Tab-separated table of C-alpha atoms in Angstrom:
chain	number	residue	atom	x	y	z
K	21	UNK	CA	0.002	0.000	-0.010
K	22	UNK	CA	1.497	3.395	-0.964
K	23	UNK	CA	2.318	5.998	1.704
K	24	UNK	CA	0.428	9.288	1.645
K	25	UNK	CA	2.714	12.046	0.349
K	26	UNK	CA	2.702	14.983	-2.054
K	27	UNK	CA	3.721	12.900	-5.050
K	28	UNK	CA	0.860	10.452	-4.495
K	29	UNK	CA	-1.617	13.344	-4.321
K	30	UNK	CA	-0.158	15.250	-7.271
K	31	UNK	CA	-0.180	12.199	-9.552
K	32	UNK	CA	-3.772	11.363	-8.611
K	33	UNK	CA	-2.663	7.826	-7.743
K	34	UNK	CA	-5.027	7.337	-4.792
K	35	UNK	CA	-7.566	4.555	-5.211
K	36	UNK	CA	-10.043	5.269	-2.434
K	37	UNK	CA	-13.451	3.907	-1.460
K	38	UNK	CA	-14.303	7.003	0.574
K	39	UNK	CA	-15.546	10.518	-0.362
K	40	UNK	CA	-12.094	12.041	0.122
K	41	UNK	CA	-11.350	15.772	-0.218
K	42	UNK	CA	-7.999	16.460	-1.923
K	43	UNK	CA	-5.791	19.560	-1.701
K	44	UNK	CA	-5.278	21.623	-4.857
K	45	UNK	CA	-1.739	21.797	-6.295
K	46	UNK	CA	-1.676	25.549	-5.644
K	47	UNK	CA	-1.685	24.968	-1.881
K	48	UNK	CA	1.855	23.607	-1.993
K	49	UNK	CA	3.114	26.954	-3.329
K	50	UNK	CA	1.724	29.047	-0.454
K	51	UNK	CA	4.292	30.773	1.822
K	52	UNK	CA	4.880	29.811	5.450
K	53	UNK	CA	2.882	32.178	7.649
K	54	UNK	CA	2.551	30.224	10.921
K	55	UNK	CA	5.129	28.816	13.337
K	56	UNK	CA	3.443	26.160	15.465
K	57	UNK	CA	4.973	24.767	18.649
K	58	UNK	CA	3.395	21.330	19.007
K	59	UNK	CA	2.564	18.478	16.669
K	60	UNK	CA	-0.278	16.950	18.680
K	61	UNK	CA	-3.651	15.822	17.405
K	62	UNK	CA	-5.573	18.736	18.936
K	63	UNK	CA	-3.643	21.358	16.995
K	64	UNK	CA	-3.830	19.288	13.818
K	65	UNK	CA	-7.520	18.528	14.283
K	66	UNK	CA	-8.600	22.072	15.093
K	67	UNK	CA	-6.212	24.970	14.373
K	68	UNK	CA	-4.617	23.368	11.307
K	69	UNK	CA	-8.077	22.272	10.174
K	70	UNK	CA	-9.202	25.917	9.969
K	71	UNK	CA	-6.018	26.928	8.119
K	72	UNK	CA	-6.468	24.068	5.644
K	73	UNK	CA	-10.132	24.916	5.081
K	74	UNK	CA	-9.270	28.548	4.348
K	75	UNK	CA	-6.484	27.538	1.974
K	76	UNK	CA	-8.945	25.349	0.043
K	77	UNK	CA	-11.100	28.418	-0.458
K	78	UNK	CA	-8.144	30.599	-1.449
K	79	UNK	CA	-8.569	32.860	1.579
K	80	UNK	CA	-5.599	32.601	3.956
K	81	UNK	CA	-3.042	31.252	1.492
K	82	UNK	CA	-0.446	30.321	4.071
K	83	UNK	CA	1.144	27.190	5.511
K	84	UNK	CA	2.427	26.019	8.873
K	85	UNK	CA	5.927	25.193	10.102
K	86	UNK	CA	5.646	22.671	12.921
K	87	UNK	CA	8.146	22.711	15.767
K	88	UNK	CA	8.565	19.455	17.599
K	89	UNK	CA	9.555	20.630	21.066
K	90	UNK	CA	10.485	17.361	22.733
K	91	UNK	CA	13.657	15.412	22.102
K	92	UNK	CA	11.839	12.076	21.933
K	93	UNK	CA	11.733	10.482	18.492
K	94	UNK	CA	11.899	12.586	15.354
K	95	UNK	CA	9.744	14.073	12.662
K	96	UNK	CA	10.071	11.001	10.408
K	97	UNK	CA	6.348	10.412	9.784
K	98	UNK	CA	5.822	14.071	8.903
K	99	UNK	CA	8.829	14.031	6.589
K	100	UNK	CA	7.810	10.780	4.881
K	101	UNK	CA	4.315	12.159	4.241
K	102	UNK	CA	5.391	15.705	3.334
K	103	UNK	CA	3.328	16.974	6.264
K	104	UNK	CA	0.104	15.556	4.803
K	105	UNK	CA	-2.344	13.671	6.964
K	106	UNK	CA	-5.924	12.430	6.751
K	107	UNK	CA	-8.548	13.999	8.975
K	108	UNK	CA	-11.672	11.900	9.580
K	109	UNK	CA	-14.611	13.887	10.962
K	110	UNK	CA	-17.358	11.759	12.475
K	111	UNK	CA	-20.324	12.558	14.662
K	112	UNK	CA	-23.812	13.954	14.943
K	113	UNK	CA	-24.588	17.493	13.835
K	114	UNK	CA	-28.111	18.846	14.380
K	115	UNK	CA	-29.457	15.310	14.520
K	116	UNK	CA	-27.744	14.198	11.313
K	117	UNK	CA	-24.866	11.752	11.081
K	118	UNK	CA	-21.731	13.305	9.580
K	119	UNK	CA	-18.747	11.452	8.116
K	120	UNK	CA	-16.091	13.405	6.202
K	121	UNK	CA	-12.567	12.598	5.049
K	122	UNK	CA	-10.010	15.162	3.917
K	123	UNK	CA	-6.281	15.344	3.304
K	124	UNK	CA	-4.945	18.258	5.354
K	125	UNK	CA	-2.158	20.074	3.499
K	126	UNK	CA	-1.594	23.011	5.847
K	127	UNK	CA	1.827	21.811	7.084
K	128	UNK	CA	4.843	22.673	4.953
K	129	UNK	CA	7.567	21.074	7.111
K	130	UNK	CA	8.350	19.862	10.606
K	131	UNK	CA	11.479	20.815	12.539
K	132	UNK	CA	12.836	19.304	15.760
K	133	UNK	CA	13.837	22.060	18.168
K	134	UNK	CA	16.748	20.223	19.785
K	135	UNK	CA	18.352	19.402	16.443
K	136	UNK	CA	17.278	22.197	14.079
K	137	UNK	CA	17.110	25.280	16.259
K	138	UNK	CA	19.121	27.445	13.846
K	139	UNK	CA	16.682	26.534	11.055
K	140	UNK	CA	13.766	27.512	13.305
K	141	UNK	CA	15.407	30.842	14.128
K	142	UNK	CA	15.871	31.461	10.415
K	143	UNK	CA	12.076	31.515	10.085
K	144	UNK	CA	12.140	34.732	12.142
K	145	UNK	CA	13.596	36.586	9.174
K	146	UNK	CA	10.683	35.742	6.879
K	147	UNK	CA	8.347	38.702	6.196
K	148	UNK	CA	5.538	36.202	5.483
K	149	UNK	CA	5.704	34.787	9.022
K	150	UNK	CA	2.926	36.438	11.013
K	151	UNK	CA	1.512	33.998	13.566
K	152	UNK	CA	2.775	31.764	16.390
K	153	UNK	CA	0.537	29.010	17.790
K	154	UNK	CA	1.383	26.726	20.675
K	155	UNK	CA	0.051	23.763	22.591
K	156	UNK	CA	2.781	22.548	24.936
K	157	UNK	CA	0.303	21.190	27.564
K	158	UNK	CA	-0.557	23.055	30.760
K	159	UNK	CA	2.948	22.542	32.169
K	160	UNK	CA	4.593	24.015	29.066
K	161	UNK	CA	3.864	27.662	29.878
K	162	UNK	CA	6.024	28.042	32.945
K	163	UNK	CA	8.786	30.385	33.988
K	164	UNK	CA	12.144	28.611	34.073
K	165	UNK	CA	14.848	30.734	35.679
K	166	UNK	CA	18.277	30.892	34.017
K	167	UNK	CA	16.962	29.313	30.802
K	168	UNK	CA	19.537	30.453	28.247
K	169	UNK	CA	18.131	32.047	25.100
K	170	UNK	CA	21.378	32.076	23.142
K	171	UNK	CA	24.038	29.545	22.264
K	172	UNK	CA	21.584	26.765	21.456
K	173	UNK	CA	17.994	25.679	21.884
K	174	UNK	CA	16.369	26.918	25.133
K	175	UNK	CA	14.692	24.259	27.290
K	176	UNK	CA	11.317	25.897	27.944
K	177	UNK	CA	8.756	27.067	25.402
K	178	UNK	CA	8.622	30.675	26.725
K	179	UNK	CA	12.423	30.941	26.400
K	180	UNK	CA	12.248	29.534	22.855
K	181	UNK	CA	9.650	32.210	22.089
K	182	UNK	CA	11.869	34.991	23.488
K	183	UNK	CA	14.810	33.782	21.408
K	184	UNK	CA	12.689	33.641	18.238
K	185	UNK	CA	11.137	37.082	18.794
K	186	UNK	CA	14.519	38.615	19.605
K	187	UNK	CA	15.955	37.217	16.357
K	188	UNK	CA	12.982	38.713	14.484
K	189	UNK	CA	13.349	42.089	16.196
K	190	UNK	CA	17.040	42.188	15.240
K	191	UNK	CA	16.435	41.197	11.636
K	192	UNK	CA	13.681	43.751	10.991
K	193	UNK	CA	15.238	46.523	13.056
K	194	UNK	CA	12.344	46.607	15.508
K	195	UNK	CA	9.732	47.660	12.962
K	196	UNK	CA	6.176	47.640	14.226
K	197	UNK	CA	5.076	45.700	11.119
K	198	UNK	CA	7.329	42.781	12.089
K	199	UNK	CA	5.352	42.075	15.273
K	200	UNK	CA	3.465	38.792	15.469
K	201	UNK	CA	0.117	37.437	16.597
K	202	UNK	CA	0.895	34.878	19.316
K	203	UNK	CA	-1.867	32.452	20.273
K	204	UNK	CA	-1.226	29.882	22.993
K	205	UNK	CA	-3.948	27.211	23.163
K	206	UNK	CA	-2.857	25.573	26.423
K	207	UNK	CA	-5.700	25.132	28.910
K	208	UNK	CA	-4.535	27.881	31.232
K	209	UNK	CA	-6.716	30.759	32.354
K	210	UNK	CA	-5.740	33.877	30.388
K	211	UNK	CA	-3.047	31.857	28.612
K	212	UNK	CA	-1.940	34.751	26.394
K	213	UNK	CA	-1.515	37.123	29.348
K	214	UNK	CA	0.382	34.476	31.335
K	215	UNK	CA	2.708	33.762	28.436
K	216	UNK	CA	3.341	37.474	27.839
K	217	UNK	CA	4.251	38.010	31.503
K	218	UNK	CA	6.761	35.132	31.401
K	219	UNK	CA	8.272	36.368	28.131
K	220	UNK	CA	8.753	39.870	29.568
K	221	UNK	CA	10.260	38.469	32.763
K	222	UNK	CA	12.733	36.362	30.754
K	223	UNK	CA	13.632	39.389	28.598
K	224	UNK	CA	14.407	41.361	31.750
K	225	UNK	CA	16.304	38.432	33.291
K	226	UNK	CA	18.602	38.372	30.259
K	227	UNK	CA	18.928	42.159	30.320
K	228	UNK	CA	17.700	42.505	26.753
K	229	UNK	CA	17.403	46.074	25.486
K	230	UNK	CA	14.605	48.411	26.485
K	231	UNK	CA	13.808	48.905	22.796
K	232	UNK	CA	13.237	45.164	22.355
K	233	UNK	CA	11.046	44.993	25.445
K	234	UNK	CA	8.978	47.931	24.195
K	235	UNK	CA	8.624	46.172	20.805
K	236	UNK	CA	7.471	43.016	22.618
K	237	UNK	CA	4.773	44.995	24.396
K	238	UNK	CA	3.541	47.227	21.591
K	239	UNK	CA	4.120	45.441	18.279
K	240	UNK	CA	3.041	41.907	19.235
K	241	UNK	CA	-0.395	40.612	20.104
K	242	UNK	CA	-0.476	37.948	22.843
K	243	UNK	CA	-4.011	36.571	22.519
K	244	UNK	CA	-5.898	34.655	25.177
K	245	UNK	CA	-7.603	31.725	23.505
K	246	UNK	CA	-9.385	28.463	24.097
K	247	UNK	CA	-9.840	25.408	21.925
K	248	UNK	CA	-12.709	22.977	22.010
K	249	UNK	CA	-12.845	19.880	19.870
K	250	UNK	CA	-12.566	16.272	20.935
K	251	UNK	CA	-9.637	14.836	18.989
K	252	UNK	CA	-8.518	11.609	20.677
K	253	UNK	CA	-4.949	10.422	20.463
K	254	UNK	CA	-3.717	8.432	17.465
K	255	UNK	CA	-6.162	5.656	16.498
K	256	UNK	CA	-5.217	2.164	17.642
K	257	UNK	CA	-3.561	-0.120	15.106
K	258	UNK	CA	-6.749	-1.957	14.148
K	259	UNK	CA	-8.742	1.259	13.608
K	260	UNK	CA	-5.940	2.868	11.593
K	261	UNK	CA	-5.544	-0.223	9.425
K	262	UNK	CA	-9.279	-0.360	8.736
K	263	UNK	CA	-9.364	3.330	7.740
K	264	UNK	CA	-6.260	3.072	5.550
K	265	UNK	CA	-7.629	0.003	3.767
K	266	UNK	CA	-10.621	2.106	2.705
K	267	UNK	CA	-8.512	5.176	1.910
K	268	UNK	CA	-6.221	3.184	-0.377
K	269	UNK	CA	-2.978	4.440	1.179
K	270	UNK	CA	-1.025	4.176	4.425
K	271	UNK	CA	-1.146	7.158	6.773
K	272	UNK	CA	0.778	7.108	10.067
K	273	UNK	CA	-0.619	10.513	11.020
K	274	UNK	CA	-4.332	9.924	10.472
K	275	UNK	CA	-6.594	11.574	13.063
K	276	UNK	CA	-10.284	11.336	13.944
K	277	UNK	CA	-12.321	14.167	15.436
K	278	UNK	CA	-15.872	15.039	16.294
K	279	UNK	CA	-17.873	17.513	14.197
K	280	UNK	CA	-18.101	20.230	16.877
K	281	UNK	CA	-15.297	22.807	16.788
K	282	UNK	CA	-14.530	26.072	18.550
K	283	UNK	CA	-11.437	28.243	18.647
K	284	UNK	CA	-12.187	31.413	20.591
K	285	UNK	CA	-9.469	34.070	20.334
K	286	UNK	CA	-9.405	37.358	22.227
K	287	UNK	CA	-8.294	39.980	19.774
K	288	UNK	CA	-8.842	43.294	18.040
K	289	UNK	CA	-9.740	44.115	14.460
K	290	UNK	CA	-6.011	44.119	13.654
K	291	UNK	CA	-5.742	40.536	14.877
K	292	UNK	CA	-8.838	39.575	12.918
K	293	UNK	CA	-7.287	40.924	9.723
K	294	UNK	CA	-4.140	38.797	10.148
K	295	UNK	CA	-6.135	35.697	11.109
K	296	UNK	CA	-8.086	35.779	7.850
K	297	UNK	CA	-8.723	32.022	8.022
K	298	UNK	CA	-11.376	32.814	10.649
K	299	UNK	CA	-13.732	34.078	7.958
K	300	UNK	CA	-14.379	30.632	6.456
K	301	UNK	CA	-15.766	28.865	9.541
K	302	UNK	CA	-18.075	30.023	12.339
K	303	UNK	CA	-16.081	27.778	14.670
K	304	UNK	CA	-13.424	30.495	14.905
K	305	UNK	CA	-14.573	33.337	17.146
K	306	UNK	CA	-12.401	36.464	17.436
K	307	UNK	CA	-13.762	38.873	20.032
K	308	UNK	CA	-12.637	41.376	22.651
K	309	UNK	CA	-14.146	39.168	25.409
K	310	UNK	CA	-14.067	35.353	25.244
K	311	UNK	CA	-14.485	34.699	28.964
K	312	UNK	CA	-17.863	32.998	28.701
K	313	UNK	CA	-16.545	30.544	26.092
K	314	UNK	CA	-13.541	29.756	28.250
K	315	UNK	CA	-15.499	29.181	31.433
K	316	UNK	CA	-18.116	26.950	29.815
K	317	UNK	CA	-15.526	24.792	28.077
K	318	UNK	CA	-12.946	24.673	30.873
K	319	UNK	CA	-15.437	23.903	33.638
K	320	UNK	CA	-18.120	21.768	31.989
K	321	UNK	CA	-16.215	19.816	29.344
K	322	UNK	CA	-12.683	19.689	30.733
K	323	UNK	CA	-13.745	19.798	34.371
K	324	UNK	CA	-16.195	16.940	33.942
K	325	UNK	CA	-13.579	14.921	32.039
K	326	UNK	CA	-11.135	15.399	34.901
K	327	UNK	CA	-13.547	14.269	37.583
K	328	UNK	CA	-14.918	11.288	35.644
K	329	UNK	CA	-11.781	9.817	34.044
K	330	UNK	CA	-10.058	8.285	37.091
K	331	UNK	CA	-13.261	6.925	38.572
K	332	UNK	CA	-14.346	5.393	35.268
K	333	UNK	CA	-10.919	3.882	34.604
K	334	UNK	CA	-10.776	2.258	38.040
K	335	UNK	CA	-14.243	0.818	37.426
K	336	UNK	CA	-12.873	-0.985	34.361
K	337	UNK	CA	-13.902	1.377	31.544
K	338	UNK	CA	-11.362	2.522	28.963
K	339	UNK	CA	-13.320	4.861	26.605
K	340	UNK	CA	-15.529	7.876	27.307
K	341	UNK	CA	-18.292	6.617	25.009
K	342	UNK	CA	-18.464	3.321	26.954
K	343	UNK	CA	-18.861	5.225	30.214
K	344	UNK	CA	-21.736	7.157	28.675
K	345	UNK	CA	-23.422	3.969	27.448
K	346	UNK	CA	-23.613	2.742	31.047
K	347	UNK	CA	-26.935	3.945	32.433
K	348	UNK	CA	-25.709	4.478	36.017
K	349	UNK	CA	-22.493	6.307	35.149
K	350	UNK	CA	-24.054	8.434	32.419
K	351	UNK	CA	-26.619	9.734	34.952
K	352	UNK	CA	-23.846	10.318	37.485
K	353	UNK	CA	-21.814	12.304	34.946
K	354	UNK	CA	-24.885	14.333	33.932
K	355	UNK	CA	-25.747	15.154	37.545
K	356	UNK	CA	-22.132	16.037	38.364
K	357	UNK	CA	-21.998	18.425	35.426
K	358	UNK	CA	-25.440	20.023	35.635
K	359	UNK	CA	-26.234	20.042	39.347
K	360	UNK	CA	-22.784	20.769	40.804
K	361	UNK	CA	-20.306	22.136	38.268
K	362	UNK	CA	-22.707	24.262	36.214
K	363	UNK	CA	-23.951	26.032	39.351
K	364	UNK	CA	-20.436	26.861	40.579
K	365	UNK	CA	-18.801	28.382	37.488
K	366	UNK	CA	-16.920	31.478	38.735
K	367	UNK	CA	-18.422	33.715	36.061
K	368	UNK	CA	-21.812	35.415	36.007
K	369	UNK	CA	-24.102	33.929	33.377
K	370	UNK	CA	-27.665	32.751	32.949
K	371	UNK	CA	-27.851	29.140	34.152
K	372	UNK	CA	-29.841	28.305	31.002
K	373	UNK	CA	-26.689	29.017	28.943
K	374	UNK	CA	-24.591	26.666	31.074
K	375	UNK	CA	-27.290	24.013	31.046
K	376	UNK	CA	-27.671	24.164	27.246
K	377	UNK	CA	-23.901	23.989	26.735
K	378	UNK	CA	-23.614	21.133	29.248
K	379	UNK	CA	-26.254	19.029	27.506
K	380	UNK	CA	-24.487	19.509	24.165
K	381	UNK	CA	-21.273	18.304	25.829
K	382	UNK	CA	-23.024	15.191	27.088
K	383	UNK	CA	-24.106	14.424	23.526
K	384	UNK	CA	-20.507	14.850	22.399
K	385	UNK	CA	-19.301	12.467	25.105
K	386	UNK	CA	-21.695	9.856	23.677
K	387	UNK	CA	-20.333	10.149	20.120
K	388	UNK	CA	-20.101	6.487	18.977
K	389	UNK	CA	-17.409	7.271	16.403
K	390	UNK	CA	-14.835	8.707	18.843
K	391	UNK	CA	-12.577	6.374	20.833
K	392	UNK	CA	-11.544	8.905	23.493
K	393	UNK	CA	-9.277	7.039	25.910
K	394	UNK	CA	-9.754	7.762	29.597
K	395	UNK	CA	-6.052	7.155	30.236
K	396	UNK	CA	-5.227	10.055	27.887
K	397	UNK	CA	-7.369	12.401	29.968
K	398	UNK	CA	-5.364	11.496	33.092
K	399	UNK	CA	-2.132	12.957	31.634
K	400	UNK	CA	-0.999	15.765	34.001
K	401	UNK	CA	-3.942	14.816	36.198
K	402	UNK	CA	-2.988	16.968	39.199
K	403	UNK	CA	-2.421	20.160	37.217
K	404	UNK	CA	-5.754	19.662	35.489
K	405	UNK	CA	-7.551	19.056	38.798
K	406	UNK	CA	-6.056	22.181	40.352
K	407	UNK	CA	-6.727	24.480	37.395
K	408	UNK	CA	-10.055	23.178	36.137
K	409	UNK	CA	-11.848	21.960	39.221
K	410	UNK	CA	-10.556	23.455	42.473
K	411	UNK	CA	-11.966	26.924	41.617
K	412	UNK	CA	-15.359	25.217	41.124
K	413	UNK	CA	-15.074	23.506	44.498
K	414	UNK	CA	-14.212	26.759	46.292
K	415	UNK	CA	-17.038	28.632	44.539
K	416	UNK	CA	-19.527	25.830	45.334
K	417	UNK	CA	-18.757	26.312	49.024
K	418	UNK	CA	-19.202	30.062	48.733
K	419	UNK	CA	-22.652	29.523	47.216
K	420	UNK	CA	-23.952	26.439	49.062
K	421	UNK	CA	-21.686	26.110	52.127
K	422	UNK	CA	-21.411	22.312	51.912
K	423	UNK	CA	-19.485	19.568	50.177
K	424	UNK	CA	-20.501	18.722	46.595
K	425	UNK	CA	-21.148	14.993	46.861
K	426	UNK	CA	-20.331	13.882	43.315
K	427	UNK	CA	-17.303	16.155	43.149
K	428	UNK	CA	-16.006	14.486	46.331
K	429	UNK	CA	-16.521	11.087	44.702
K	430	UNK	CA	-14.569	12.086	41.609
K	431	UNK	CA	-11.835	13.680	43.722
K	432	UNK	CA	-11.492	10.533	45.839
K	433	UNK	CA	-11.171	8.461	42.662
K	434	UNK	CA	-8.469	10.850	41.446
K	435	UNK	CA	-6.501	10.310	44.661
K	436	UNK	CA	-6.920	6.559	44.320
K	437	UNK	CA	-5.806	6.679	40.698
K	438	UNK	CA	-2.671	8.551	41.795
K	439	UNK	CA	-1.798	5.724	44.195
K	440	UNK	CA	1.383	4.396	42.560
K	441	UNK	CA	2.326	0.877	43.598
K	442	UNK	CA	5.386	0.565	41.372
K	443	UNK	CA	8.224	2.896	40.356
K	444	UNK	CA	10.650	2.053	37.537
K	445	UNK	CA	13.271	4.368	36.012
K	446	UNK	CA	11.443	7.474	37.174
K	447	UNK	CA	8.089	6.232	35.899
K	448	UNK	CA	5.169	5.392	38.168
K	449	UNK	CA	2.388	2.856	37.837
K	450	UNK	CA	-0.907	2.245	39.578
K	451	UNK	CA	-2.750	-1.057	39.715
K	452	UNK	CA	-6.312	-1.787	38.636
K	453	UNK	CA	-7.825	-5.268	38.728
K	454	UNK	CA	-4.415	-6.903	38.462
K	455	UNK	CA	-3.180	-4.679	35.617
K	456	UNK	CA	-0.638	-1.859	35.866
K	457	UNK	CA	-1.408	1.534	34.319
K	458	UNK	CA	0.920	4.542	33.822
K	459	UNK	CA	0.569	7.627	36.013
K	460	UNK	CA	1.654	10.344	33.589
K	461	UNK	CA	1.681	13.283	35.969
K	462	UNK	CA	4.462	15.563	37.214
K	463	UNK	CA	3.217	14.951	40.745
K	464	UNK	CA	3.438	11.160	40.530
K	465	UNK	CA	6.493	11.084	42.810
K	466	UNK	CA	4.730	13.350	45.326
K	467	UNK	CA	1.771	10.976	45.590
K	468	UNK	CA	4.007	7.913	45.587
K	469	UNK	CA	5.518	9.175	48.839
K	470	UNK	CA	2.200	10.502	50.212
K	471	UNK	CA	0.476	7.135	49.799
K	472	UNK	CA	3.134	5.301	51.852
K	473	UNK	CA	1.406	6.626	54.942
K	474	UNK	CA	-1.568	8.620	53.711
K	475	UNK	CA	-2.509	11.606	55.846
K	476	UNK	CA	-5.584	12.974	54.079
K	477	UNK	CA	-5.761	16.097	56.206
K	478	UNK	CA	-2.167	17.013	55.449
K	479	UNK	CA	-2.659	16.286	51.760
K	480	UNK	CA	-5.777	18.449	51.454
K	481	UNK	CA	-4.121	21.259	53.443
K	482	UNK	CA	-1.217	21.560	50.991
K	483	UNK	CA	-1.873	25.051	49.619
K	484	UNK	CA	1.183	24.834	47.358
K	485	UNK	CA	-0.424	21.883	45.636
K	486	UNK	CA	-4.036	23.126	45.405
K	487	UNK	CA	-3.794	26.895	45.760
K	488	UNK	CA	-6.203	26.560	48.707
K	489	UNK	CA	-6.402	24.750	52.036
K	490	UNK	CA	-9.016	22.148	51.109
K	491	UNK	CA	-9.001	20.697	54.624
K	492	UNK	CA	-10.646	23.921	55.796
K	493	UNK	CA	-13.742	23.313	53.637
K	494	UNK	CA	-16.411	21.974	56.049
K	495	UNK	CA	-17.282	18.351	55.354
K	496	UNK	CA	-15.083	17.944	52.280
K	497	UNK	CA	-12.461	15.745	53.935
K	498	UNK	CA	-15.156	13.479	55.394
K	499	UNK	CA	-16.856	13.167	52.000
K	500	UNK	CA	-13.600	12.316	50.239
K	501	UNK	CA	-12.659	9.819	52.987
K	502	UNK	CA	-16.016	8.115	52.628
K	503	UNK	CA	-15.454	7.450	48.927
K	504	UNK	CA	-11.824	6.492	49.369
């Protein structure tokens, strides 16, 4: 079976059984306008989807340079396929079943930061380059002191960004026109503002010129944003093989997503002009205030995921859709979302809006075409719990003055999931029904030690971990202990 690549597409040599959308030859001539830190399925299934759609309509006319930030592996699959990949869109839209297949041609090339940093920096001198997108997970946007920005590739994403922007500032002599639109998509509250603060702090740490710092602040747009589309990790081998057999070619980068899509970006009319791909799809929202979109998505979709994933996994489930096909658990998830989380969102809105959004999320969870693995949702479990859910817990107490019962159940399951019983080469594993599972969380070592002689009061009182003293919330410790 041939491998998907530009030659295969250009020669029209694909023998497919599916209604496949092909890129036009003109797309491959478009200049590189976007530098994207992250090669994950969410960016490819959402942000790059919008870019590709606009290119098909001759609107944006720009391509993406991917930066692979980690040192693990290489960019071999992207190189072998010339950045092309198949995007399968499956789900229910307004009561109708949708199934689409398209070859995404938005990516021009993929560079590995640790090996090709000079090549990445060279992109800073391109006048066509206008936009930077990132998804380095929640732990990626962090201040790392003494992270060198010269003499090689910096370790952290914010330091990489400073180095790139400084190279651009130098090349273009600090012109206002050379500023960029920078859109982090990490699930962090006010992610653009947070990233900008770290970038400015690093610039000051390295005693970069006042002119550069002024250019950072005035010529560049750091946009808060949020992304919302369920794009599970890479399909399992059997699913990928079945899809490729129908497509008529082999694709190591194939992704599957739901129909629903939202990319909300906080920005001005100037930002809107640069992000011209937004005009081709109502799923891209550019507005001065995106807070309501962020709160609904972060609290009801992501927050519910975080509270349900550990509990469902420990009960023997492996996919979100299977949890939702269980009558008991689907009701539990619905009640958790609509009776506890929706009422404690720390943002003023009509409850009818939250309820309507929540019910649409429940329908998305039930999508029979999406194999969304629960174990994938547990990655960086503690950071997600702290950022997505603890503000809801604190606000629930301010409103109702008592422990949210289903929240306590989900939190107890999270603690139990974080109970590592085996440590090997810095990796930690829990045990469920005789099988080991990976605990992919930066706090795995913390909980490994904590569980040796669990002191729940001490754990809940750790303000450094939670941002609050959870042991001071009346009845919460007792509720968690009951479910543990």
